[in-house]
XYZ file of C-alpha atoms in Angstrom:
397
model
C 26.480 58.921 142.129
C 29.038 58.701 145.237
C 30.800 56.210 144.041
C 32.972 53.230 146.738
C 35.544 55.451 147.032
C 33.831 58.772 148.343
C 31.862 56.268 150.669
C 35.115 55.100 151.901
C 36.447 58.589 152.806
C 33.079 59.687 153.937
C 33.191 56.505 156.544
C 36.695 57.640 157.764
C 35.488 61.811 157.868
C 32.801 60.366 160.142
C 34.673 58.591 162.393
C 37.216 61.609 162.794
C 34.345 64.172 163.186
C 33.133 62.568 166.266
C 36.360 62.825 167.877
C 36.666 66.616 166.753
C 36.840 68.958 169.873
C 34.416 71.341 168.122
C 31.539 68.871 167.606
C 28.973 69.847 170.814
C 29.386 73.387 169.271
C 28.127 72.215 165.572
C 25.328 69.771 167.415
C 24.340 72.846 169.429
C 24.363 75.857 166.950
C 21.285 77.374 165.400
C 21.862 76.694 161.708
C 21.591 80.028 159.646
C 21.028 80.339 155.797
C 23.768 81.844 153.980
C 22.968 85.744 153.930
C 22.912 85.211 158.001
C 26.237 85.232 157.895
C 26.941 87.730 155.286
C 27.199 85.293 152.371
C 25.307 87.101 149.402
C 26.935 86.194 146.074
C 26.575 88.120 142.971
C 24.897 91.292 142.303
C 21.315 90.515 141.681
C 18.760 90.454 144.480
C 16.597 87.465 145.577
C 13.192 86.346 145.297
C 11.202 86.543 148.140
C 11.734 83.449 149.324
C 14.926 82.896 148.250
C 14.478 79.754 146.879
C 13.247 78.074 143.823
C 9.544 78.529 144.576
C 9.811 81.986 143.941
C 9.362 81.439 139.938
C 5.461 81.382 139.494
C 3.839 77.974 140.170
C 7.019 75.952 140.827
C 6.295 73.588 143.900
C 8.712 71.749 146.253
C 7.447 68.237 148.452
C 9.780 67.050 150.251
C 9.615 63.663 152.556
C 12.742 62.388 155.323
C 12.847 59.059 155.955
C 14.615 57.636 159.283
C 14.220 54.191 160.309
C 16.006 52.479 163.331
C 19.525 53.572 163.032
C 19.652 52.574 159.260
C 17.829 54.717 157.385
C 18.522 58.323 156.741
C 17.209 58.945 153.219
C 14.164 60.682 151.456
C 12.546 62.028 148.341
C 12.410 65.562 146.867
C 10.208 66.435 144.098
C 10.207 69.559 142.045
C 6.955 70.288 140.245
C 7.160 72.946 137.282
C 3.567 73.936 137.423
C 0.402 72.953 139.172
C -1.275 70.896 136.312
C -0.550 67.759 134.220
C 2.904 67.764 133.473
C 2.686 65.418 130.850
C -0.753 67.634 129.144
C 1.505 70.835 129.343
C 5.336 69.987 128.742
C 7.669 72.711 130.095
C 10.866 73.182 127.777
C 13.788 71.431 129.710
C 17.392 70.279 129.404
C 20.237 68.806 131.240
C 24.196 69.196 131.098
C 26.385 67.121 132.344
C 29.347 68.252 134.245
C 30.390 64.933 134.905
C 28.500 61.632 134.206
C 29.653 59.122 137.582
C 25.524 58.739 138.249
C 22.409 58.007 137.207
C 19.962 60.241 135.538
C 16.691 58.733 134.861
C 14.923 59.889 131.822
C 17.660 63.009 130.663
C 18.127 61.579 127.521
C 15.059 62.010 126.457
C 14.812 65.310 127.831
C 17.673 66.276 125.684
C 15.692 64.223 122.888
C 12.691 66.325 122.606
C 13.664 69.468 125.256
C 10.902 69.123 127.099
C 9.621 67.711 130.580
C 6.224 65.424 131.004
C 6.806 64.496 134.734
C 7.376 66.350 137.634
C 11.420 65.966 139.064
C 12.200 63.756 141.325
C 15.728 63.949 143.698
C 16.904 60.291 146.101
C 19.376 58.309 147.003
C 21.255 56.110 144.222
C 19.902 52.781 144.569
C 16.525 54.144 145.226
C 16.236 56.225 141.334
C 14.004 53.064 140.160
C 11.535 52.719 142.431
C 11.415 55.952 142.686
C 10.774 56.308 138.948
C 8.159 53.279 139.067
C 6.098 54.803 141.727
C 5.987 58.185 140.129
C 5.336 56.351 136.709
C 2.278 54.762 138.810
C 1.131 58.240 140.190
C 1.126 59.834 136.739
C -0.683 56.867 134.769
C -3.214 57.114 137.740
C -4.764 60.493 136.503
C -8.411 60.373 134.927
C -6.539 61.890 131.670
C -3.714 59.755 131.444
C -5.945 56.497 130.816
C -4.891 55.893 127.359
C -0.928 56.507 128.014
C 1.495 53.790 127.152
C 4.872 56.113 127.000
C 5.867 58.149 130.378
C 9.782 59.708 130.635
C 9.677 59.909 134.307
C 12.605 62.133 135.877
C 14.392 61.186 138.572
C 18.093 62.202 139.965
C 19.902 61.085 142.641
C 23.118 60.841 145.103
C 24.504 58.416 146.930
C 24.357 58.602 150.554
C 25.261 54.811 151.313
C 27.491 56.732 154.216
C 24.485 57.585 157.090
C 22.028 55.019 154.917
C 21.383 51.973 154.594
C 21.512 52.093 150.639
C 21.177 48.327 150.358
C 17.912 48.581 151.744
C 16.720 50.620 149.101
C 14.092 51.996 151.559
C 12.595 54.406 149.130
C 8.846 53.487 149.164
C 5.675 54.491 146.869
C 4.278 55.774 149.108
C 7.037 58.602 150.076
C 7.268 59.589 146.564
C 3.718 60.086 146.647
C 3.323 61.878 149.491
C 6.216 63.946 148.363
C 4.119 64.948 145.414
C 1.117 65.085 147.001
C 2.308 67.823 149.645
C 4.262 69.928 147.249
C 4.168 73.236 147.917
C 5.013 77.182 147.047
C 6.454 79.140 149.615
C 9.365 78.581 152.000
C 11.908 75.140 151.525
C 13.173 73.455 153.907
C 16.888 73.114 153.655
C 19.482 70.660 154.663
C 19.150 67.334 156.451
C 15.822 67.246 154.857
C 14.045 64.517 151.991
C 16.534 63.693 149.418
C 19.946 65.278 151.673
C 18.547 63.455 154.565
C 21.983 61.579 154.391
C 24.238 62.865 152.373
C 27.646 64.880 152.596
C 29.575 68.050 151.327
C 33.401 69.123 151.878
C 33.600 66.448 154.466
C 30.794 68.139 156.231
C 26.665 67.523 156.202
C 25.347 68.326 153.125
C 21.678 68.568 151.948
C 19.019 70.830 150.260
C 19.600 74.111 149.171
C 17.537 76.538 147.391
C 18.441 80.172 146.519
C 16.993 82.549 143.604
C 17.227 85.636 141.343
C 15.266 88.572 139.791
C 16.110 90.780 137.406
C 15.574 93.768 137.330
C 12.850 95.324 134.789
C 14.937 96.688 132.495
C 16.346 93.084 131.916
C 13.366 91.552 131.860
C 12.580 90.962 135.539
C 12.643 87.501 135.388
C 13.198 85.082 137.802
C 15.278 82.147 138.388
C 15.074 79.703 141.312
C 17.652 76.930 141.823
C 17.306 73.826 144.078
C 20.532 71.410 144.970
C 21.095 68.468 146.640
C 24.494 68.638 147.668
C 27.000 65.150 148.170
C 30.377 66.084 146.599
C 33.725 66.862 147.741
C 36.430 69.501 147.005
C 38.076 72.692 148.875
C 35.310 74.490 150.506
C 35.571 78.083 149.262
C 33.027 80.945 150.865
C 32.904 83.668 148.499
C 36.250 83.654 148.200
C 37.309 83.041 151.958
C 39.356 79.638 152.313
C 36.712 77.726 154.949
C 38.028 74.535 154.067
C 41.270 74.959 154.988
C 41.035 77.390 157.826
C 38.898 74.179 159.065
C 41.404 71.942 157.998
C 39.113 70.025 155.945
C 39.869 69.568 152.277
C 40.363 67.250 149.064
C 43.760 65.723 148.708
C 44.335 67.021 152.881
C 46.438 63.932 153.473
C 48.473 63.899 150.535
C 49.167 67.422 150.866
C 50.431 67.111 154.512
C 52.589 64.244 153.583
C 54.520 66.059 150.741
C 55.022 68.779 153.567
C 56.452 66.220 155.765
C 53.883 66.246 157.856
C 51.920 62.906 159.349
C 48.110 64.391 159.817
C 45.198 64.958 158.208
C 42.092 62.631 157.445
C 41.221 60.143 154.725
C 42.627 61.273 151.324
C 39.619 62.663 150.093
C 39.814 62.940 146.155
C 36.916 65.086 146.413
C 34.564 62.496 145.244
C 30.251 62.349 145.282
C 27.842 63.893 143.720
C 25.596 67.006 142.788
C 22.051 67.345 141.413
C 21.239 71.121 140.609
C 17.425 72.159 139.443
C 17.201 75.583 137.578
C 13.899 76.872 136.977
C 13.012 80.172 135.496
C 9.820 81.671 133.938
C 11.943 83.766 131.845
C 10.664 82.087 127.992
C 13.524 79.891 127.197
C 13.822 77.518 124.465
C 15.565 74.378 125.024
C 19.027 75.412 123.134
C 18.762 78.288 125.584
C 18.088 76.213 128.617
C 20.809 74.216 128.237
C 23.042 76.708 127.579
C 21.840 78.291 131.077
C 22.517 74.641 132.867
C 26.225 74.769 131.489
C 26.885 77.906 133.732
C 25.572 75.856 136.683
C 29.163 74.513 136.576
C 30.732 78.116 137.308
C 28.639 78.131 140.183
C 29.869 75.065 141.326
C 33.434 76.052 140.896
C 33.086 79.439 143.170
C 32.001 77.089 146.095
C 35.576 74.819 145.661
C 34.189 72.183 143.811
C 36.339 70.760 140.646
C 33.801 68.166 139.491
C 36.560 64.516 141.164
C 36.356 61.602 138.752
C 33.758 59.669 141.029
C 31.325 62.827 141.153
C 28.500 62.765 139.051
C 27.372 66.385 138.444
C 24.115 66.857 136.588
C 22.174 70.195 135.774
C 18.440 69.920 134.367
C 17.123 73.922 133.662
C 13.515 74.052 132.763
C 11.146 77.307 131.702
C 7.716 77.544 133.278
C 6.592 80.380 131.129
C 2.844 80.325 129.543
C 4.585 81.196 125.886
C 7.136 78.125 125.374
C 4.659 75.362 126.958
C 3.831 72.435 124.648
C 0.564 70.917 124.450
C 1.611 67.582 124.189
C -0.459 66.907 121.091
C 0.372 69.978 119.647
C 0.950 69.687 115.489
C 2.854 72.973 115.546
C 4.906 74.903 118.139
C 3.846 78.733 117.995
C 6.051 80.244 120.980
C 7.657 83.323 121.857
C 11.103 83.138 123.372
C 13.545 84.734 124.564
C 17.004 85.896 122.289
C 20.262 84.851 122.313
C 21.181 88.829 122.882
C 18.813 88.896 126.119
C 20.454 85.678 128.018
C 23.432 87.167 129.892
C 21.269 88.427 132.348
C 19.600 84.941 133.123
C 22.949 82.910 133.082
C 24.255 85.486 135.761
C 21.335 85.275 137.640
C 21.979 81.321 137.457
C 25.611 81.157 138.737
C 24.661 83.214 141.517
C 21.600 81.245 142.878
C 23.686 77.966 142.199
C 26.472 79.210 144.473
C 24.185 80.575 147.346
C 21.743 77.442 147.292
C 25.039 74.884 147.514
C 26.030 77.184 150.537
C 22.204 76.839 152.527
C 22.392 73.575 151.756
C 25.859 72.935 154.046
C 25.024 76.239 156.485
C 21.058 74.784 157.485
C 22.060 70.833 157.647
C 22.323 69.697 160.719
C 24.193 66.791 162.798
C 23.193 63.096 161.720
C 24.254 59.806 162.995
C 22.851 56.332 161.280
C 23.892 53.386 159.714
C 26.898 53.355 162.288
C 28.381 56.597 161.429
C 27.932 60.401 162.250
C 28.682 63.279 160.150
C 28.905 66.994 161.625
C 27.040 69.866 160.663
C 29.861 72.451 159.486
C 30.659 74.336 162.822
C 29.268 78.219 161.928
C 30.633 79.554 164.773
C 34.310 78.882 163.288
C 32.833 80.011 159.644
C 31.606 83.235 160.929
C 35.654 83.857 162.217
C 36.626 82.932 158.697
C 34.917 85.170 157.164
C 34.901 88.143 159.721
C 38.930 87.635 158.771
C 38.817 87.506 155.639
C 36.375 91.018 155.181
C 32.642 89.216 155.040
C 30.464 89.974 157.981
C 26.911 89.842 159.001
C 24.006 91.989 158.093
C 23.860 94.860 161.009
C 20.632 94.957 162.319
């Protein structure tokens, strides 16, 4: 999704972020999830995980790759329930926010509004092998012997910075074991599986999970969001200006230069890439779940984002409730959904988890050097003075 362009700036932001005087501090720090530093967005409470596993038999494997001083890549893989994907479809769809990436098997999803394979998250010039080994996985099930159609899933973006893209190291074997090991619970967050290598605001991007529940009187639903972060803009913290306190920011150089002034880094446009998982167990028809994965995009926006030409920006929402599952034989489907009247709630609940799982995926990565470069972890130490100045502090204890 990163197209040559972001890779270029993100070359020339690495270069410069060794050289930064604050860089020991960013290695050292203990990296913090967002509420740590008083970072709670929205009004609904979270899960109790925080994090996409909290919706009822949603499962997260997760596998970092690092080779040499090549390879800093990986697979993450989102499974919607704990059986046969393909037996029991899951209502699903995807919105685009903007289309510089590749997306295997959304169409289809859109198509029919449904999922048959687990999701898988990489690295851009890994999304077909990583689609043919999960293909091989699926087919490999004592039910699936007489399959000869499989939409496999798979998202990705591109961290050809700290990676050796070319390589296309990606192997079967990860994506199995990333399936394989998939589990409830805690996520790990930031330079982890598929954010292994990639970049946010200039800074080291990665996983992030966050979620929601309502409460009963709106139907006490959940909704879990995972992101793999890679994109570019003007780092916003609930409202506090990070990116330019830090001096880090889209269009930096151009700015400076219409001020008169000779500084700044690589003229960002505020290019790469986002891939953002919903999941709820609230019973959503498709229509509804893609309506649901267009608010993604407001999330998006809080953190500073404004979705650059060369980003690609994709949003796949899926509903894991036992009502709206599809037998995938079924003649007729007899479900039970949710109305039109009843979604506020749930598209709420989904702006907030967005924004809070985009900010533990830049707060929890950590420093990573490879393929030649180095990208800091955002320094927290300098975030937690932004926001102490601008009214958001930590929890007391």
């Amino acid at each position: 999704m990163s197209k040559e362009r972001g890779g270029i700036f993100r070359h020339l932001v690495a270069l410069s972020l060794v050289a930064c005087s604050f860089s020991a501090t960013a290695k050292d720090e203990t990296r913090v999830r967002a509420r740590d530093l008083g970072v709670a967005p929205g009004i609904f409470a979270p899960g109790t995980h925080n994090a996409i596993t909290d919706v009822p038999g949603v499962r997260v494997g997760q596998v970092t790759l690092k080779e040499g001083d090549t390879v800093r890549t990986g697979v993450t893989a989102i499974l919607p329930h704990a059986g046969n994907v393909y037996r029991s479809r899951v209502p699903a769809a995807v919105h685009v926010g903007n289309g510089f990436g590749k997306f295997v098997g959304s169409t289809q999803v859109n198509e029919l509004g449904e999922l048959e394979t687990p999701i898988l998250l990489t690295c851009t010039l890994c999304v077909w092998k990583a689609a043919d080994a999960m293909a091989d996985w699926m087919l490999a099930k004592p039910d699936m012997q007489q399959v000869r159609s499989l939409n496999v899933v798979v998202g990705e973006t591109n961290d050809g910075g700290l990676n050796d893209i070319r390589a296309r190291p990606v192997t079967a074997d990860a994506v199995r074991r990333a399936l394989d090991t998939s589990t409830g619970g805690a996520v790990q967050e930031g330079s982890v599986g598929a954010g292994t290598g990639t970049v946010a605001f200039g800074w080291k991007g990665g996983i992030g999970t966050s979620s929601r529940t309502l409460p009963a009187s709106l139907g006490g639903w959940t909704v879990g969001v995972l992101v793999q972060s890679n994109f570019g803009g003007v780092l916003q913290v609930s409202g506090a200006p990070v990116g330019r306190e830090l001096d880090r920011y889209a269009f930096q150089k151009a700015v400076a230069m219409q001020a008169g002034a000779q500084r700044g880094s690589a003229d960002d446009r505020g290019d790469g890439s986002i891939i953002i998982v919903i999941a709820t167990d609230a019973p959503l028809s498709d229509r509804n779940l893609r309506r649901v994965a267009s608010r993604a995009m407001m999330g998006l926006g809080r953190t500073g984002s404004s979705a650059s030409n060369g980003s690609g920006d994709y949003i796949l929402a899926f509903s894991t409730a036992d009502s709206v599952r599809r037998a995938f034989d079924a003649p007729r489907l007899e479900t039970s959904e949710l109305a039109n009247e009843q979604m506020s709630a749930v598209f709420q609940a989904s702006v907030e988890a967005v924004e809070e799982a985009i900010y533990n995926s830049i707060f929890m990565a950590t420093t990573v050097s490879g393929n030649g470069e180095t990208v800091e972890a955002i320094p927290l130490d300098r975030v937690r003075r932004i926001l102490k100045q601008h009214g958001i502090a930590p929890p007391t204890e």
